[in-house]
Amino acid sequence: MTLQNLTLVLGGAASGKSDFAESLAKKAEKQLVYIATAQAFDREMQEKIDRHRQSRGPGWRTVETPLDPSSAFSSLEAGEIALLDCATLWLSNLLLAEADLAAEEARLFAALADCQAPVIVVSNEVGAGIVPENALARRFRAAQGGFNRRLAARADTVIGVMAGLPFALKGEMP
């Protein structure tokens, strides 16, 4: 199976988007690179990270980069495929670190454009929920929604996942 250069997989929390993205990467029959953005600030999150790592199984090279996934793309080669999981945690990490979101997004988009390997990006769709009650959550929702729209515009393929079922939003279903 051949993937386009950039595939975006969107869905709600626990929708099955990561499982779908991992299966898509495996079907490409390339060296698998998992670019992880999660940080374990407590035991529950560490257990979740451990479960994800175990469920992926062997064969994945993992690059843990909660704030700077852009740097991981420069070392990728054409015989590899990268899965960035997930853009939502990356954006949350940047927001909490009070980083310049626009500058970091520009760096990420430039790195994706220059990447020699196909890339799958997993991101949460945040537009279907209620208006958050606090300013930080509203700022995050606006930032994530804008980022998703700009990334989708650049992506060759955009796939939504709901209840574990994938559907094409842009391009052909691989």
PDB file of C-alpha atoms in Angstrom:
ATOM      1  CA  MET A   1       0.000   0.000   0.000  1.00  0.00           C
ATOM      2  CA  THR A   2       1.280   3.468  -0.862  1.00  0.00           C
ATOM      3  CA  LEU A   3       0.413   6.420   1.328  1.00  0.00           C
ATOM      4  CA  GLN A   4       0.548  10.029   0.269  1.00  0.00           C
ATOM      5  CA  ASN A   5       3.116  12.238   1.976  1.00  0.00           C
ATOM      6  CA  LEU A   6       0.780  13.563   4.689  1.00  0.00           C
ATOM      7  CA  THR A   7      -2.259  11.832   6.147  1.00  0.00           C
ATOM      8  CA  LEU A   8      -4.296  13.373   8.966  1.00  0.00           C
ATOM      9  CA  VAL A   9      -6.438  11.106  11.150  1.00  0.00           C
ATOM     10  CA  LEU A  10      -9.030  13.009  13.205  1.00  0.00           C
ATOM     11  CA  GLY A  11     -11.481  11.803  15.801  1.00  0.00           C
ATOM     12  CA  GLY A  12     -12.805  12.333  19.277  1.00  0.00           C
ATOM     13  CA  ALA A  13     -11.188  11.015  22.424  1.00  0.00           C
ATOM     14  CA  ALA A  14     -11.123   7.190  22.483  1.00  0.00           C
ATOM     15  CA  SER A  15     -12.672   7.059  18.977  1.00  0.00           C
ATOM     16  CA  GLY A  16     -10.152   4.524  17.664  1.00  0.00           C
ATOM     17  CA  LYS A  17      -8.088   7.042  15.677  1.00  0.00           C
ATOM     18  CA  SER A  18      -4.719   5.872  17.039  1.00  0.00           C
ATOM     19  CA  ASP A  19      -5.519   2.209  16.397  1.00  0.00           C
ATOM     20  CA  PHE A  20      -6.588   3.066  12.853  1.00  0.00           C
ATOM     21  CA  ALA A  21      -3.480   5.197  12.243  1.00  0.00           C
ATOM     22  CA  GLU A  22      -1.189   2.435  13.538  1.00  0.00           C
ATOM     23  CA  SER A  23      -2.827  -0.152  11.266  1.00  0.00           C
ATOM     24  CA  LEU A  24      -2.499   2.240   8.337  1.00  0.00           C
ATOM     25  CA  ALA A  25       1.215   2.703   9.034  1.00  0.00           C
ATOM     26  CA  LYS A  26       1.780  -1.052   9.291  1.00  0.00           C
ATOM     27  CA  LYS A  27       0.106  -1.647   5.915  1.00  0.00           C
ATOM     28  CA  ALA A  28       2.648   0.666   4.261  1.00  0.00           C
ATOM     29  CA  GLU A  29       5.331  -2.027   4.766  1.00  0.00           C
ATOM     30  CA  LYS A  30       8.007   0.482   5.745  1.00  0.00           C
ATOM     31  CA  GLN A  31      10.161   0.926   8.838  1.00  0.00           C
ATOM     32  CA  LEU A  32       7.805   2.189  11.548  1.00  0.00           C
ATOM     33  CA  VAL A  33       8.654   5.330  13.530  1.00  0.00           C
ATOM     34  CA  TYR A  34       6.350   6.414  16.351  1.00  0.00           C
ATOM     35  CA  ILE A  35       6.734  10.079  17.304  1.00  0.00           C
ATOM     36  CA  ALA A  36       5.233  10.318  20.783  1.00  0.00           C
ATOM     37  CA  THR A  37       4.148  13.589  22.357  1.00  0.00           C
ATOM     38  CA  ALA A  38       2.614  12.327  25.621  1.00  0.00           C
ATOM     39  CA  GLN A  39       4.138  13.157  28.970  1.00  0.00           C
ATOM     40  CA  ALA A  40       3.570  11.039  32.069  1.00  0.00           C
ATOM     41  CA  PHE A  41       2.905  13.501  34.871  1.00  0.00           C
ATOM     42  CA  ASP A  42       1.125  10.857  36.960  1.00  0.00           C
ATOM     43  CA  ARG A  43       0.861   7.083  37.329  1.00  0.00           C
ATOM     44  CA  GLU A  44      -2.381   6.806  35.345  1.00  0.00           C
ATOM     45  CA  MET A  45      -0.803   8.501  32.317  1.00  0.00           C
ATOM     46  CA  GLN A  46       2.333   6.357  32.593  1.00  0.00           C
ATOM     47  CA  GLU A  47       0.152   3.253  32.603  1.00  0.00           C
ATOM     48  CA  LYS A  48      -1.692   4.520  29.516  1.00  0.00           C
ATOM     49  CA  ILE A  49       1.612   5.159  27.710  1.00  0.00           C
ATOM     50  CA  ASP A  50       2.822   1.676  28.690  1.00  0.00           C
ATOM     51  CA  ARG A  51      -0.404   0.083  27.382  1.00  0.00           C
ATOM     52  CA  HIS A  52      -0.081   1.959  24.077  1.00  0.00           C
ATOM     53  CA  ARG A  53       3.558   0.903  23.711  1.00  0.00           C
ATOM     54  CA  GLN A  54       2.699  -2.723  24.468  1.00  0.00           C
ATOM     55  CA  SER A  55      -0.295  -2.785  22.093  1.00  0.00           C
ATOM     56  CA  ARG A  56       1.850  -1.430  19.231  1.00  0.00           C
ATOM     57  CA  GLY A  57       4.139  -4.394  19.624  1.00  0.00           C
ATOM     58  CA  PRO A  58       7.688  -4.718  18.351  1.00  0.00           C
ATOM     59  CA  GLY A  59       8.876  -3.168  15.151  1.00  0.00           C
ATOM     60  CA  TRP A  60       8.366   0.479  16.082  1.00  0.00           C
ATOM     61  CA  ARG A  61      11.212   2.893  16.739  1.00  0.00           C
ATOM     62  CA  THR A  62       9.850   5.385  19.255  1.00  0.00           C
ATOM     63  CA  VAL A  63      10.961   9.012  19.446  1.00  0.00           C
ATOM     64  CA  GLU A  64       9.624  10.763  22.543  1.00  0.00           C
ATOM     65  CA  THR A  65       9.381  14.476  21.875  1.00  0.00           C
ATOM     66  CA  PRO A  66       6.579  16.231  23.760  1.00  0.00           C
ATOM     67  CA  LEU A  67       7.521  19.758  22.648  1.00  0.00           C
ATOM     68  CA  ASP A  68       9.528  19.413  19.425  1.00  0.00           C
ATOM     69  CA  PRO A  69       8.292  16.764  16.985  1.00  0.00           C
ATOM     70  CA  SER A  70       9.632  18.915  14.127  1.00  0.00           C
ATOM     71  CA  SER A  71      13.182  17.793  14.884  1.00  0.00           C
ATOM     72  CA  ALA A  72      12.232  14.123  14.466  1.00  0.00           C
ATOM     73  CA  PHE A  73      11.122  14.569  10.860  1.00  0.00           C
ATOM     74  CA  SER A  74      14.490  15.744   9.552  1.00  0.00           C
ATOM     75  CA  SER A  75      16.164  12.381  10.235  1.00  0.00           C
ATOM     76  CA  LEU A  76      13.492  10.252   8.535  1.00  0.00           C
ATOM     77  CA  GLU A  77      14.249   8.465   5.274  1.00  0.00           C
ATOM     78  CA  ALA A  78      12.074   7.414   2.340  1.00  0.00           C
ATOM     79  CA  GLY A  79      12.006   3.787   3.558  1.00  0.00           C
ATOM     80  CA  GLU A  80      10.319   4.800   6.801  1.00  0.00           C
ATOM     81  CA  ILE A  81       6.847   5.936   7.784  1.00  0.00           C
ATOM     82  CA  ALA A  82       6.195   8.161  10.781  1.00  0.00           C
ATOM     83  CA  LEU A  83       3.165   8.307  13.026  1.00  0.00           C
ATOM     84  CA  LEU A  84       2.869  11.470  15.117  1.00  0.00           C
ATOM     85  CA  ASP A  85       0.568  10.643  18.021  1.00  0.00           C
ATOM     86  CA  CYS A  86      -0.743  13.007  18.879  1.00  0.00           C
ATOM     87  CA  ALA A  87      -0.913  16.611  17.740  1.00  0.00           C
ATOM     88  CA  THR A  88      -3.434  17.355  20.485  1.00  0.00           C
ATOM     89  CA  LEU A  89      -1.031  16.485  23.290  1.00  0.00           C
ATOM     90  CA  TRP A  90       1.753  18.366  21.503  1.00  0.00           C
ATOM     91  CA  LEU A  91      -0.399  21.495  21.306  1.00  0.00           C
ATOM     92  CA  SER A  92      -1.439  21.090  24.955  1.00  0.00           C
ATOM     93  CA  ASN A  93       2.206  20.773  25.966  1.00  0.00           C
ATOM     94  CA  LEU A  94       3.083  23.957  24.069  1.00  0.00           C
ATOM     95  CA  LEU A  95       0.146  25.867  25.520  1.00  0.00           C
ATOM     96  CA  LEU A  96       1.068  24.900  29.069  1.00  0.00           C
ATOM     97  CA  ALA A  97       4.732  25.789  28.396  1.00  0.00           C
ATOM     98  CA  GLU A  98       3.543  29.209  27.150  1.00  0.00           C
ATOM     99  CA  ALA A  99       5.337  28.641  23.829  1.00  0.00           C
ATOM    100  CA  ASP A 100       4.746  30.716  20.711  1.00  0.00           C
ATOM    101  CA  LEU A 101       2.078  28.525  19.092  1.00  0.00           C
ATOM    102  CA  ALA A 102       2.258  30.197  15.687  1.00  0.00           C
ATOM    103  CA  ALA A 103       6.044  29.825  15.496  1.00  0.00           C
ATOM    104  CA  GLU A 104       5.920  26.165  16.578  1.00  0.00           C
ATOM    105  CA  GLU A 105       3.159  25.416  14.087  1.00  0.00           C
ATOM    106  CA  ALA A 106       5.194  27.034  11.300  1.00  0.00           C
ATOM    107  CA  ARG A 107       8.213  24.901  12.302  1.00  0.00           C
ATOM    108  CA  LEU A 108       6.086  21.757  12.256  1.00  0.00           C
ATOM    109  CA  PHE A 109       4.549  22.531   8.859  1.00  0.00           C
ATOM    110  CA  ALA A 110       8.002  23.258   7.377  1.00  0.00           C
ATOM    111  CA  ALA A 111       9.378  20.002   8.809  1.00  0.00           C
ATOM    112  CA  LEU A 112       6.438  18.036   7.409  1.00  0.00           C
ATOM    113  CA  ALA A 113       6.904  19.620   3.969  1.00  0.00           C
ATOM    114  CA  ASP A 114      10.614  18.713   3.949  1.00  0.00           C
ATOM    115  CA  CYS A 115      10.197  15.197   5.353  1.00  0.00           C
ATOM    116  CA  GLN A 116      11.434  12.374   3.099  1.00  0.00           C
ATOM    117  CA  ALA A 117       9.035   9.814   4.612  1.00  0.00           C
ATOM    118  CA  PRO A 118       5.245   9.632   4.583  1.00  0.00           C
ATOM    119  CA  VAL A 119       3.738  10.951   7.818  1.00  0.00           C
ATOM    120  CA  ILE A 120       0.471  10.148   9.568  1.00  0.00           C
ATOM    121  CA  VAL A 121      -0.660  12.708  12.138  1.00  0.00           C
ATOM    122  CA  VAL A 122      -3.280  11.835  14.755  1.00  0.00           C
ATOM    123  CA  SER A 123      -5.274  14.724  16.189  1.00  0.00           C
ATOM    124  CA  ASN A 124      -8.434  15.187  18.233  1.00  0.00           C
ATOM    125  CA  GLU A 125     -11.449  16.806  16.649  1.00  0.00           C
ATOM    126  CA  VAL A 126     -12.613  19.369  19.193  1.00  0.00           C
ATOM    127  CA  GLY A 127     -15.437  21.089  17.314  1.00  0.00           C
ATOM    128  CA  ALA A 128     -18.294  18.830  18.335  1.00  0.00           C
ATOM    129  CA  GLY A 129     -18.196  19.518  22.070  1.00  0.00           C
ATOM    130  CA  ILE A 130     -19.715  22.135  24.300  1.00  0.00           C
ATOM    131  CA  VAL A 131     -18.136  25.526  24.989  1.00  0.00           C
ATOM    132  CA  PRO A 132     -15.578  24.972  27.771  1.00  0.00           C
ATOM    133  CA  GLU A 133     -16.176  26.759  31.052  1.00  0.00           C
ATOM    134  CA  ASN A 134     -12.704  28.282  31.535  1.00  0.00           C
ATOM    135  CA  ALA A 135     -10.455  30.546  29.495  1.00  0.00           C
ATOM    136  CA  LEU A 136      -7.543  28.094  29.134  1.00  0.00           C
ATOM    137  CA  ALA A 137      -9.829  25.359  27.800  1.00  0.00           C
ATOM    138  CA  ARG A 138     -11.479  27.811  25.370  1.00  0.00           C
ATOM    139  CA  ARG A 139      -8.053  28.991  24.196  1.00  0.00           C
ATOM    140  CA  PHE A 140      -6.978  25.373  23.679  1.00  0.00           C
ATOM    141  CA  ARG A 141     -10.142  24.505  21.748  1.00  0.00           C
ATOM    142  CA  ALA A 142      -9.678  27.502  19.435  1.00  0.00           C
ATOM    143  CA  ALA A 143      -5.980  26.709  18.916  1.00  0.00           C
ATOM    144  CA  GLN A 144      -6.656  23.015  18.232  1.00  0.00           C
ATOM    145  CA  GLY A 145      -9.525  23.724  15.859  1.00  0.00           C
ATOM    146  CA  GLY A 146      -7.454  26.228  13.892  1.00  0.00           C
ATOM    147  CA  PHE A 147      -4.450  23.915  13.790  1.00  0.00           C
ATOM    148  CA  ASN A 148      -6.593  21.015  12.557  1.00  0.00           C
ATOM    149  CA  ARG A 149      -8.057  23.157   9.755  1.00  0.00           C
ATOM    150  CA  ARG A 150      -4.631  24.375   8.620  1.00  0.00           C
ATOM    151  CA  LEU A 151      -3.126  20.880   8.782  1.00  0.00           C
ATOM    152  CA  ALA A 152      -6.087  19.394   6.892  1.00  0.00           C
ATOM    153  CA  ALA A 153      -5.585  21.975   4.146  1.00  0.00           C
ATOM    154  CA  ARG A 154      -1.965  20.779   3.741  1.00  0.00           C
ATOM    155  CA  ALA A 155      -2.725  17.053   4.023  1.00  0.00           C
ATOM    156  CA  ASP A 156      -3.080  14.815   0.987  1.00  0.00           C
ATOM    157  CA  THR A 157      -5.575  12.629   2.845  1.00  0.00           C
ATOM    158  CA  VAL A 158      -7.797  13.363   5.845  1.00  0.00           C
ATOM    159  CA  ILE A 159      -9.607  10.500   7.545  1.00  0.00           C
ATOM    160  CA  GLY A 160     -12.176  10.825  10.296  1.00  0.00           C
ATOM    161  CA  VAL A 161     -12.715   8.040  12.820  1.00  0.00           C
ATOM    162  CA  MET A 162     -15.906   7.667  14.819  1.00  0.00           C
ATOM    163  CA  ALA A 163     -16.692   4.627  17.000  1.00  0.00           C
ATOM    164  CA  GLY A 164     -13.713   2.872  15.415  1.00  0.00           C
ATOM    165  CA  LEU A 165     -15.048   3.364  11.895  1.00  0.00           C
ATOM    166  CA  PRO A 166     -12.902   5.351   9.445  1.00  0.00           C
ATOM    167  CA  PHE A 167     -14.344   7.604   6.763  1.00  0.00           C
ATOM    168  CA  ALA A 168     -12.623   9.741   4.133  1.00  0.00           C
ATOM    169  CA  LEU A 169     -12.945  13.497   4.545  1.00  0.00           C
ATOM    170  CA  LYS A 170     -10.356  14.412   1.903  1.00  0.00           C
ATOM    171  CA  GLY A 171      -8.745  12.205  -0.713  1.00  0.00           C
ATOM    172  CA  GLU A 172      -9.241   8.480  -1.109  1.00  0.00           C
ATOM    173  CA  MET A 173      -9.458   6.010   1.737  1.00  0.00           C
ATOM    174  CA  PRO A 174      -6.133   4.112   1.701  1.00  0.00           C
TER     175      PRO A 174
END
